[in-house]
mmCIF file of C-alpha atoms in Angstrom:
data_model
loop_
_atom_site.group_PDB
_atom_site.id
_atom_site.type_symbol
_atom_site.label_atom_id
_atom_site.label_comp_id
_atom_site.label_asym_id
_atom_site.label_seq_id
_atom_site.Cartn_x
_atom_site.Cartn_y
_atom_site.Cartn_z
ATOM 1 C CA MET A 1 -11.399 -2.180 -15.450
ATOM 2 C CA SER A 2 -14.127 0.377 -15.933
ATOM 3 C CA SER A 3 -13.296 3.951 -16.873
ATOM 4 C CA LYS A 4 -14.225 4.891 -13.306
ATOM 5 C CA ALA A 5 -11.419 2.661 -12.095
ATOM 6 C CA THR A 6 -8.779 4.135 -14.414
ATOM 7 C CA ASP A 7 -9.483 7.867 -14.461
ATOM 8 C CA ARG A 8 -7.329 8.684 -11.423
ATOM 9 C CA VAL A 9 -3.598 8.718 -10.789
ATOM 10 C CA VAL A 10 -2.453 8.014 -7.256
ATOM 11 C CA ILE A 11 1.127 7.973 -6.014
ATOM 12 C CA HIS A 12 2.101 6.260 -2.765
ATOM 13 C CA LEU A 13 5.348 7.552 -1.258
ATOM 14 C CA ASP A 14 7.339 5.813 1.457
ATOM 15 C CA VAL A 15 10.491 7.364 2.925
ATOM 16 C CA ASP A 16 13.144 4.647 2.874
ATOM 17 C CA CYS A 17 14.018 3.325 6.373
ATOM 18 C CA PHE A 18 12.819 6.679 7.704
ATOM 19 C CA TYR A 19 14.162 6.666 11.278
ATOM 20 C CA ALA A 20 17.531 5.258 10.211
ATOM 21 C CA GLN A 21 17.808 7.674 7.290
ATOM 22 C CA SER A 22 16.968 10.556 9.618
ATOM 23 C CA GLU A 23 19.739 9.580 12.046
ATOM 24 C CA ILE A 24 22.260 9.149 9.236
ATOM 25 C CA LEU A 25 21.415 12.545 7.733
ATOM 26 C CA ARG A 26 22.427 14.018 11.094
ATOM 27 C CA ARG A 27 25.563 11.832 11.167
ATOM 28 C CA PRO A 28 26.786 11.583 7.541
ATOM 29 C CA TRP A 29 29.858 9.568 8.580
ATOM 30 C CA LEU A 30 27.519 6.618 9.242
ATOM 31 C CA ARG A 31 26.236 6.492 5.649
ATOM 32 C CA ASP A 32 28.129 3.310 4.730
ATOM 33 C CA ARG A 33 27.846 1.705 8.175
ATOM 34 C CA PRO A 34 25.125 -0.708 9.334
ATOM 35 C CA VAL A 35 22.757 1.361 11.481
ATOM 36 C CA GLY A 36 19.794 0.332 13.631
ATOM 37 C CA VAL A 37 17.354 2.541 15.506
ATOM 38 C CA THR A 38 16.178 1.201 18.862
ATOM 39 C CA GLN A 39 13.073 1.684 20.966
ATOM 40 C CA LYS A 40 13.130 -0.218 24.251
ATOM 41 C CA PHE A 41 14.506 -3.697 23.503
ATOM 42 C CA LEU A 42 13.753 -3.655 19.765
ATOM 43 C CA VAL A 43 15.582 -2.505 16.646
ATOM 44 C CA VAL A 44 12.506 -0.921 15.078
ATOM 45 C CA THR A 45 14.221 -0.182 11.789
ATOM 46 C CA SER A 46 17.617 -0.492 10.143
ATOM 47 C CA ASN A 47 19.268 0.983 7.098
ATOM 48 C CA TYR A 48 19.767 -1.093 3.970
ATOM 49 C CA VAL A 49 23.435 -1.729 4.759
ATOM 50 C CA ALA A 50 22.320 -3.455 7.970
ATOM 51 C CA ARG A 51 19.490 -5.305 6.230
ATOM 52 C CA GLN A 52 21.937 -6.764 3.731
ATOM 53 C CA LEU A 53 23.919 -8.062 6.699
ATOM 54 C CA GLY A 54 20.852 -9.829 8.103
ATOM 55 C CA VAL A 55 19.314 -7.216 10.422
ATOM 56 C CA PRO A 56 15.570 -6.910 9.688
ATOM 57 C CA LYS A 57 13.062 -4.496 11.209
ATOM 58 C CA MET A 58 11.380 -5.176 14.560
ATOM 59 C CA VAL A 59 13.978 -7.592 15.901
ATOM 60 C CA PRO A 60 15.273 -7.750 19.517
ATOM 61 C CA VAL A 61 18.523 -5.830 20.084
ATOM 62 C CA ASP A 62 20.429 -8.925 21.213
ATOM 63 C CA GLU A 63 19.406 -10.812 18.085
ATOM 64 C CA ALA A 64 20.354 -7.880 15.866
ATOM 65 C CA LYS A 65 23.827 -7.762 17.434
ATOM 66 C CA ARG A 66 24.258 -11.482 16.816
ATOM 67 C CA CYS A 67 23.385 -10.930 13.157
ATOM 68 C CA CYS A 68 25.798 -8.009 12.815
ATOM 69 C CA SER A 69 28.478 -7.343 15.426
ATOM 70 C CA ASP A 70 29.378 -3.999 13.775
ATOM 71 C CA LEU A 71 25.824 -2.660 14.025
ATOM 72 C CA VAL A 72 25.665 0.964 15.173
ATOM 73 C CA LEU A 73 22.662 1.378 17.484
ATOM 74 C CA ILE A 74 20.953 4.750 18.006
ATOM 75 C CA ASN A 75 18.139 5.379 20.472
ATOM 76 C CA GLY A 76 15.035 6.537 18.646
ATOM 77 C CA GLU A 77 12.491 6.794 21.450
ATOM 78 C CA ASP A 78 12.192 10.574 21.119
ATOM 79 C CA LEU A 79 10.014 11.062 18.021
ATOM 80 C CA THR A 80 10.433 14.846 17.934
ATOM 81 C CA PRO A 81 13.067 14.948 15.146
ATOM 82 C CA TYR A 82 11.102 12.433 13.085
ATOM 83 C CA ARG A 83 7.900 14.443 13.381
ATOM 84 C CA TYR A 84 9.770 17.579 12.301
ATOM 85 C CA ALA A 85 11.339 15.805 9.314
ATOM 86 C CA SER A 86 7.945 14.369 8.350
ATOM 87 C CA LYS A 87 6.434 17.848 8.338
ATOM 88 C CA LEU A 88 9.155 19.146 6.003
ATOM 89 C CA ILE A 89 8.722 16.197 3.629
ATOM 90 C CA MET A 90 4.925 16.470 3.504
ATOM 91 C CA GLU A 91 5.096 20.207 2.805
ATOM 92 C CA VAL A 92 7.100 19.461 -0.345
ATOM 93 C CA ILE A 93 4.723 16.722 -1.496
ATOM 94 C CA LYS A 94 1.607 18.881 -0.954
ATOM 95 C CA ARG A 95 2.671 21.117 -3.831
ATOM 96 C CA PHE A 96 1.866 18.324 -6.264
ATOM 97 C CA GLY A 97 -1.629 17.219 -5.212
ATOM 98 C CA THR A 98 -3.954 16.175 -2.427
ATOM 99 C CA VAL A 99 -2.022 14.334 0.300
ATOM 100 C CA GLU A 100 -3.349 11.733 2.722
ATOM 101 C CA LYS A 101 -0.794 10.972 5.426
ATOM 102 C CA ARG A 102 -0.355 7.327 6.386
ATOM 103 C CA GLY A 103 1.984 7.831 9.326
ATOM 104 C CA LEU A 104 5.156 9.887 9.608
ATOM 105 C CA ASP A 105 6.887 8.354 6.608
ATOM 106 C CA GLU A 106 4.119 7.382 4.177
ATOM 107 C CA CYS A 107 1.404 9.137 2.222
ATOM 108 C CA ALA A 108 -0.913 8.762 -0.734
ATOM 109 C CA VAL A 109 -1.069 11.625 -3.240
ATOM 110 C CA ASP A 110 -3.841 12.164 -5.786
ATOM 111 C CA VAL A 111 -2.081 13.902 -8.682
ATOM 112 C CA THR A 112 -4.909 13.485 -11.218
ATOM 113 C CA GLU A 113 -5.503 17.209 -11.661
ATOM 114 C CA GLU A 114 -1.862 17.965 -12.441
ATOM 115 C CA VAL A 115 -1.569 14.902 -14.676
ATOM 116 C CA LEU A 116 -4.599 15.955 -16.761
ATOM 117 C CA LYS A 117 -3.074 19.413 -17.275
ATOM 118 C CA ARG A 118 0.159 17.871 -18.532
ATOM 119 C CA VAL A 119 -1.540 15.344 -20.805
ATOM 120 C CA ALA A 120 -3.520 18.173 -22.388
ATOM 121 C CA SER A 121 -0.414 20.270 -23.085
ATOM 122 C CA ALA A 122 2.016 17.565 -24.217
ATOM 123 C CA ASN A 123 2.151 14.122 -25.782
ATOM 124 C CA PRO A 124 3.692 11.712 -23.228
ATOM 125 C CA THR A 125 5.955 9.097 -24.788
ATOM 126 C CA SER A 126 7.577 7.087 -22.005
ATOM 127 C CA PHE A 127 7.283 5.766 -18.461
ATOM 128 C CA VAL A 128 9.836 6.514 -15.756
ATOM 129 C CA GLY A 129 11.040 3.756 -13.472
ATOM 130 C CA HIS A 130 9.853 0.156 -13.221
ATOM 131 C CA VAL A 131 6.610 -0.674 -15.021
ATOM 132 C CA LEU A 132 4.351 -3.709 -14.700
ATOM 133 C CA GLY A 133 2.677 -4.161 -18.048
ATOM 134 C CA GLY A 134 5.561 -3.224 -20.303
ATOM 135 C CA ASP A 135 6.055 -0.225 -22.560
ATOM 136 C CA LEU A 136 2.619 0.609 -23.928
ATOM 137 C CA THR A 137 3.574 3.665 -25.960
ATOM 138 C CA THR A 138 2.455 2.102 -29.256
ATOM 139 C CA GLN A 139 -1.030 1.139 -28.032
ATOM 140 C CA ALA A 140 -1.560 3.166 -24.900
ATOM 141 C CA THR A 141 -5.065 3.706 -23.584
ATOM 142 C CA GLN A 142 -6.066 6.996 -21.974
ATOM 143 C CA GLY A 143 -5.509 5.384 -18.576
ATOM 144 C CA ASP A 144 -1.993 4.324 -19.625
ATOM 145 C CA LEU A 145 -1.197 7.862 -20.765
ATOM 146 C CA LEU A 146 -2.317 9.223 -17.407
ATOM 147 C CA LEU A 147 -0.082 6.753 -15.580
ATOM 148 C CA MET A 148 2.808 7.550 -17.913
ATOM 149 C CA VAL A 149 2.646 11.201 -16.894
ATOM 150 C CA GLY A 150 2.112 10.053 -13.313
ATOM 151 C CA THR A 151 5.464 8.258 -13.332
ATOM 152 C CA GLN A 152 7.156 11.418 -14.593
ATOM 153 C CA LEU A 153 5.495 13.424 -11.836
ATOM 154 C CA ALA A 154 6.479 10.816 -9.235
ATOM 155 C CA ALA A 155 10.109 11.190 -10.265
ATOM 156 C CA GLU A 156 9.799 14.967 -9.881
ATOM 157 C CA ILE A 157 8.325 14.595 -6.394
ATOM 158 C CA ARG A 158 11.065 12.221 -5.260
ATOM 159 C CA CYS A 159 13.718 14.545 -6.670
ATOM 160 C CA ALA A 160 12.171 17.595 -4.963
ATOM 161 C CA VAL A 161 11.942 15.796 -1.615
ATOM 162 C CA GLU A 162 15.587 14.733 -1.770
ATOM 163 C CA LYS A 163 16.836 18.118 -2.961
ATOM 164 C CA GLU A 164 14.885 20.113 -0.357
ATOM 165 C CA THR A 165 14.991 17.795 2.652
ATOM 166 C CA GLY A 166 17.756 15.254 1.948
ATOM 167 C CA TYR A 167 15.416 12.242 2.227
ATOM 168 C CA GLN A 168 15.138 9.500 -0.380
ATOM 169 C CA CYS A 169 11.764 7.918 -1.082
ATOM 170 C CA SER A 170 10.381 4.915 -2.906
ATOM 171 C CA CYS A 171 6.985 5.161 -4.527
ATOM 172 C CA GLY A 172 4.251 3.317 -6.368
ATOM 173 C CA ILE A 173 1.989 4.689 -9.079
ATOM 174 C CA SER A 174 -1.364 3.334 -10.176
ATOM 175 C CA HIS A 175 -5.068 4.158 -10.532
ATOM 176 C CA ASN A 176 -5.966 3.810 -6.846
ATOM 177 C CA LYS A 177 -4.565 3.907 -3.321
ATOM 178 C CA MET A 178 -4.402 0.147 -2.810
ATOM 179 C CA LEU A 179 -2.488 -0.627 -5.996
ATOM 180 C CA ALA A 180 -0.149 2.345 -5.546
ATOM 181 C CA LYS A 181 0.777 1.148 -2.048
ATOM 182 C CA MET A 182 1.376 -2.393 -3.299
ATOM 183 C CA ALA A 183 3.526 -1.085 -6.147
ATOM 184 C CA CYS A 184 5.608 1.015 -3.749
ATOM 185 C CA SER A 185 6.982 -2.054 -1.981
ATOM 186 C CA LEU A 186 8.103 -3.852 -5.155
ATOM 187 C CA ASN A 187 11.391 -2.064 -5.831
ATOM 188 C CA LYS A 188 13.269 -0.458 -2.951
ATOM 189 C CA PRO A 189 15.130 1.600 -1.941
ATOM 190 C CA ASN A 190 14.932 4.904 -3.805
ATOM 191 C CA LYS A 191 13.016 3.515 -6.792
ATOM 192 C CA GLN A 192 9.515 3.731 -8.219
ATOM 193 C CA THR A 193 7.142 1.194 -9.748
ATOM 194 C CA CYS A 194 3.981 1.628 -11.790
ATOM 195 C CA ILE A 195 1.192 -0.948 -12.135
ATOM 196 C CA THR A 196 -0.639 -0.382 -15.419
ATOM 197 C CA GLN A 197 -4.196 -1.388 -16.190
ATOM 198 C CA SER A 198 -3.191 -4.392 -18.284
ATOM 199 C CA ALA A 199 -0.971 -5.801 -15.525
ATOM 200 C CA VAL A 200 -3.427 -5.555 -12.637
ATOM 201 C CA ASN A 201 -5.072 -8.982 -12.758
ATOM 202 C CA ASP A 202 -1.855 -10.967 -13.250
ATOM 203 C CA PHE A 203 -0.324 -9.027 -10.362
ATOM 204 C CA ILE A 204 -3.312 -9.378 -8.040
ATOM 205 C CA VAL A 205 -4.277 -13.048 -8.538
ATOM 206 C CA PRO A 206 -1.360 -14.754 -6.685
ATOM 207 C CA LEU A 207 -1.225 -12.310 -3.753
ATOM 208 C CA PRO A 208 -2.289 -13.545 -0.294
ATOM 209 C CA VAL A 209 -5.551 -12.068 0.984
ATOM 210 C CA CYS A 210 -3.702 -10.393 3.874
ATOM 211 C CA LYS A 211 -2.496 -7.798 1.356
ATOM 212 C CA ILE A 212 -6.018 -6.374 1.210
ATOM 213 C CA PRO A 213 -6.449 -3.351 3.534
ATOM 214 C CA GLY A 214 -8.555 -4.338 6.524
ATOM 215 C CA VAL A 215 -7.829 -8.060 6.322
ATOM 216 C CA GLY A 216 -6.265 -9.071 9.627
ATOM 217 C CA ARG A 217 -5.524 -12.453 11.135
ATOM 218 C CA GLN A 218 -9.126 -13.200 12.078
ATOM 219 C CA THR A 219 -10.518 -12.356 8.648
ATOM 220 C CA GLU A 220 -7.664 -14.232 7.003
ATOM 221 C CA ALA A 221 -8.464 -17.320 9.124
ATOM 222 C CA THR A 222 -12.155 -17.082 8.228
ATOM 223 C CA LEU A 223 -11.332 -16.853 4.537
ATOM 224 C CA LYS A 224 -8.984 -19.810 4.822
ATOM 225 C CA GLU A 225 -11.846 -21.850 6.283
ATOM 226 C CA MET A 226 -13.799 -20.904 3.137
ATOM 227 C CA GLY A 227 -10.965 -22.212 0.971
ATOM 228 C CA VAL A 228 -9.676 -18.730 0.125
ATOM 229 C CA GLU A 229 -5.967 -17.982 0.518
ATOM 230 C CA THR A 230 -5.191 -15.751 -2.472
ATOM 231 C CA MET A 231 -6.959 -12.901 -4.189
ATOM 232 C CA GLY A 232 -7.449 -15.211 -7.154
ATOM 233 C CA ASP A 233 -9.296 -17.629 -4.878
ATOM 234 C CA MET A 234 -11.493 -14.805 -3.649
ATOM 235 C CA GLN A 235 -12.482 -13.866 -7.188
ATOM 236 C CA SER A 236 -14.429 -17.142 -7.338
ATOM 237 C CA LEU A 237 -16.757 -15.943 -4.551
ATOM 238 C CA THR A 238 -19.837 -13.934 -5.389
ATOM 239 C CA LEU A 239 -20.648 -10.566 -3.879
ATOM 240 C CA ALA A 240 -23.581 -12.199 -2.102
ATOM 241 C CA GLN A 241 -21.302 -14.801 -0.500
ATOM 242 C CA LEU A 242 -18.827 -12.189 0.750
ATOM 243 C CA SER A 243 -21.579 -9.849 1.990
ATOM 244 C CA SER A 244 -23.333 -12.693 3.778
ATOM 245 C CA LYS A 245 -20.134 -13.594 5.642
ATOM 246 C CA PHE A 246 -18.605 -10.157 6.267
ATOM 247 C CA GLY A 247 -21.488 -7.690 5.927
ATOM 248 C CA ASP A 248 -22.412 -5.475 2.993
ATOM 249 C CA ARG A 249 -19.723 -2.816 3.474
ATOM 250 C CA PHE A 250 -16.695 -5.037 4.002
ATOM 251 C CA GLY A 251 -18.062 -7.653 1.598
ATOM 252 C CA ASN A 252 -18.186 -5.032 -1.163
ATOM 253 C CA GLN A 253 -14.673 -3.895 -0.285
ATOM 254 C CA LEU A 254 -13.329 -7.447 -0.532
ATOM 255 C CA PHE A 255 -15.163 -8.087 -3.804
ATOM 256 C CA ASP A 256 -13.592 -4.976 -5.341
ATOM 257 C CA ALA A 257 -10.129 -5.345 -3.776
ATOM 258 C CA CYS A 258 -9.498 -8.872 -5.075
ATOM 259 C CA ARG A 259 -10.022 -7.450 -8.571
ATOM 260 C CA GLY A 260 -7.651 -4.549 -7.996
ATOM 261 C CA HIS A 261 -10.389 -1.954 -7.471
ATOM 262 C CA ASP A 262 -10.324 0.663 -4.727
ATOM 263 C CA TYR A 263 -12.726 3.584 -5.061
ATOM 264 C CA SER A 264 -11.782 5.320 -1.805
ATOM 265 C CA ARG A 265 -10.687 8.915 -2.239
ATOM 266 C CA VAL A 266 -7.357 10.399 -1.216
ATOM 267 C CA GLN A 267 -8.316 12.766 1.596
ATOM 268 C CA ASP A 268 -6.340 15.482 3.323
ATOM 269 C CA LYS A 269 -7.366 14.872 6.923
ATOM 270 C CA GLY A 270 -5.769 18.082 8.162
ATOM 271 C CA PHE A 271 -3.772 18.460 11.347
ATOM 272 C CA SER A 272 -3.527 15.555 13.768
ATOM 273 C CA LYS A 273 -6.240 15.821 16.412
ATOM 274 C CA SER A 274 -4.370 13.697 18.941
ATOM 275 C CA LEU A 275 -0.997 12.204 19.772
ATOM 276 C CA SER A 276 -0.663 8.732 21.226
ATOM 277 C CA VAL A 277 2.257 7.122 23.011
ATOM 278 C CA GLU A 278 2.643 3.364 22.985
ATOM 279 C CA ASP A 279 4.984 1.194 24.984
ATOM 280 C CA SER A 280 5.789 -2.462 24.560
ATOM 281 C CA PHE A 281 7.695 -5.046 26.572
ATOM 282 C CA LYS A 282 8.521 -8.706 26.553
ATOM 283 C CA PRO A 283 5.690 -11.190 27.293
ATOM 284 C CA CYS A 284 4.486 -11.261 30.880
ATOM 285 C CA SER A 285 2.858 -14.597 31.672
ATOM 286 C CA SER A 286 2.263 -14.693 35.424
ATOM 287 C CA LEU A 287 0.707 -12.564 38.159
ATOM 288 C CA ASP A 288 3.994 -12.336 40.047
ATOM 289 C CA LYS A 289 5.796 -11.060 36.948
ATOM 290 C CA ALA A 290 2.994 -8.572 36.339
ATOM 291 C CA LYS A 291 3.339 -7.238 39.890
ATOM 292 C CA VAL A 292 7.078 -6.750 39.381
ATOM 293 C CA ARG A 293 6.472 -4.861 36.137
ATOM 294 C CA LEU A 294 3.835 -2.640 37.741
#
C-alpha cells in the first residue's frame, strides 16, 4: 500500500444486536433469556442467546418460534427509544474523532488526529484485541504503529460507551472505512479486530465481490459473467476493463476496493434532514390479493 493508503486510522463501531440489547437494558431480567425483537411478521434481530439457539436475524416470527420455543418476543415497531439510545451513544463516540453515522447502530470514526498526538508523546508497544497480521512490535512500520494506538483508542471508546450508556459494541480498526467495517464483523460480540497493512491482501483475495460497497446483485451478476467471483479474481482485471464496463467512477472504486484501498473520507453529515418510514409484508402475487391488502 502507498503511504496515502496507510496514513489514516479509522474505527468502525457496531452496537451488538442493538434493538435486542436496548430492550434487555430496560428489562435486565431477560439478560440470559433468548430475546427477539419483532416488526410486523419478522424477528428483525435477536440477542446472541437466541442466535445460539438457531434464531437468526430477519426471520418470520413463526419460524423463529419453531427454532426456539422459549423465545421472548418484544415489539420493536416504535423506533423512538432506539433513536434516543443512538443519540446517547454517538455523543460519546464524537469525543474521540470525526463520526460518520451509518444508521442508528453503526458509525465510522476517523481517529487519526488523536492517534498522531499519542504516537508523538509515547512509544506504543502492543495491539489490543484481535489482530490480522500478527504482533509487529519488533518490525512495525509507521502505519502499524498508528493502528496499534488505534486499537488502544478503540478499546477506550468501547469502554466509555458501555460505562456511560450501558451498550456493548464490536469494532474494526484499519486504514480506511471499508477495511474497518469488514474487520468489525470478524469477531463478535463485544470484541474488536484490527487489519494491519501486511494482512490486507491475504484477507481481501478470497472475499466475494459482494463485500465491496456498492456491489449489489446486478453488479455481482455482471462480474460473474466476466468470470469474477472474488476480489482476487477482480485483481486480474485492468482499470480500463473495469471502467469500460462500469464507468470511470465506479470502475476506479472497484479497482481500488479489490486491493483493499478506500480513499473516501469519514464525514460528519450533521443532523438528519429527513425521516423515512418503511413497511413490508408477505409477497402479494395477484390483483385480487392486492385489492384486499389495499
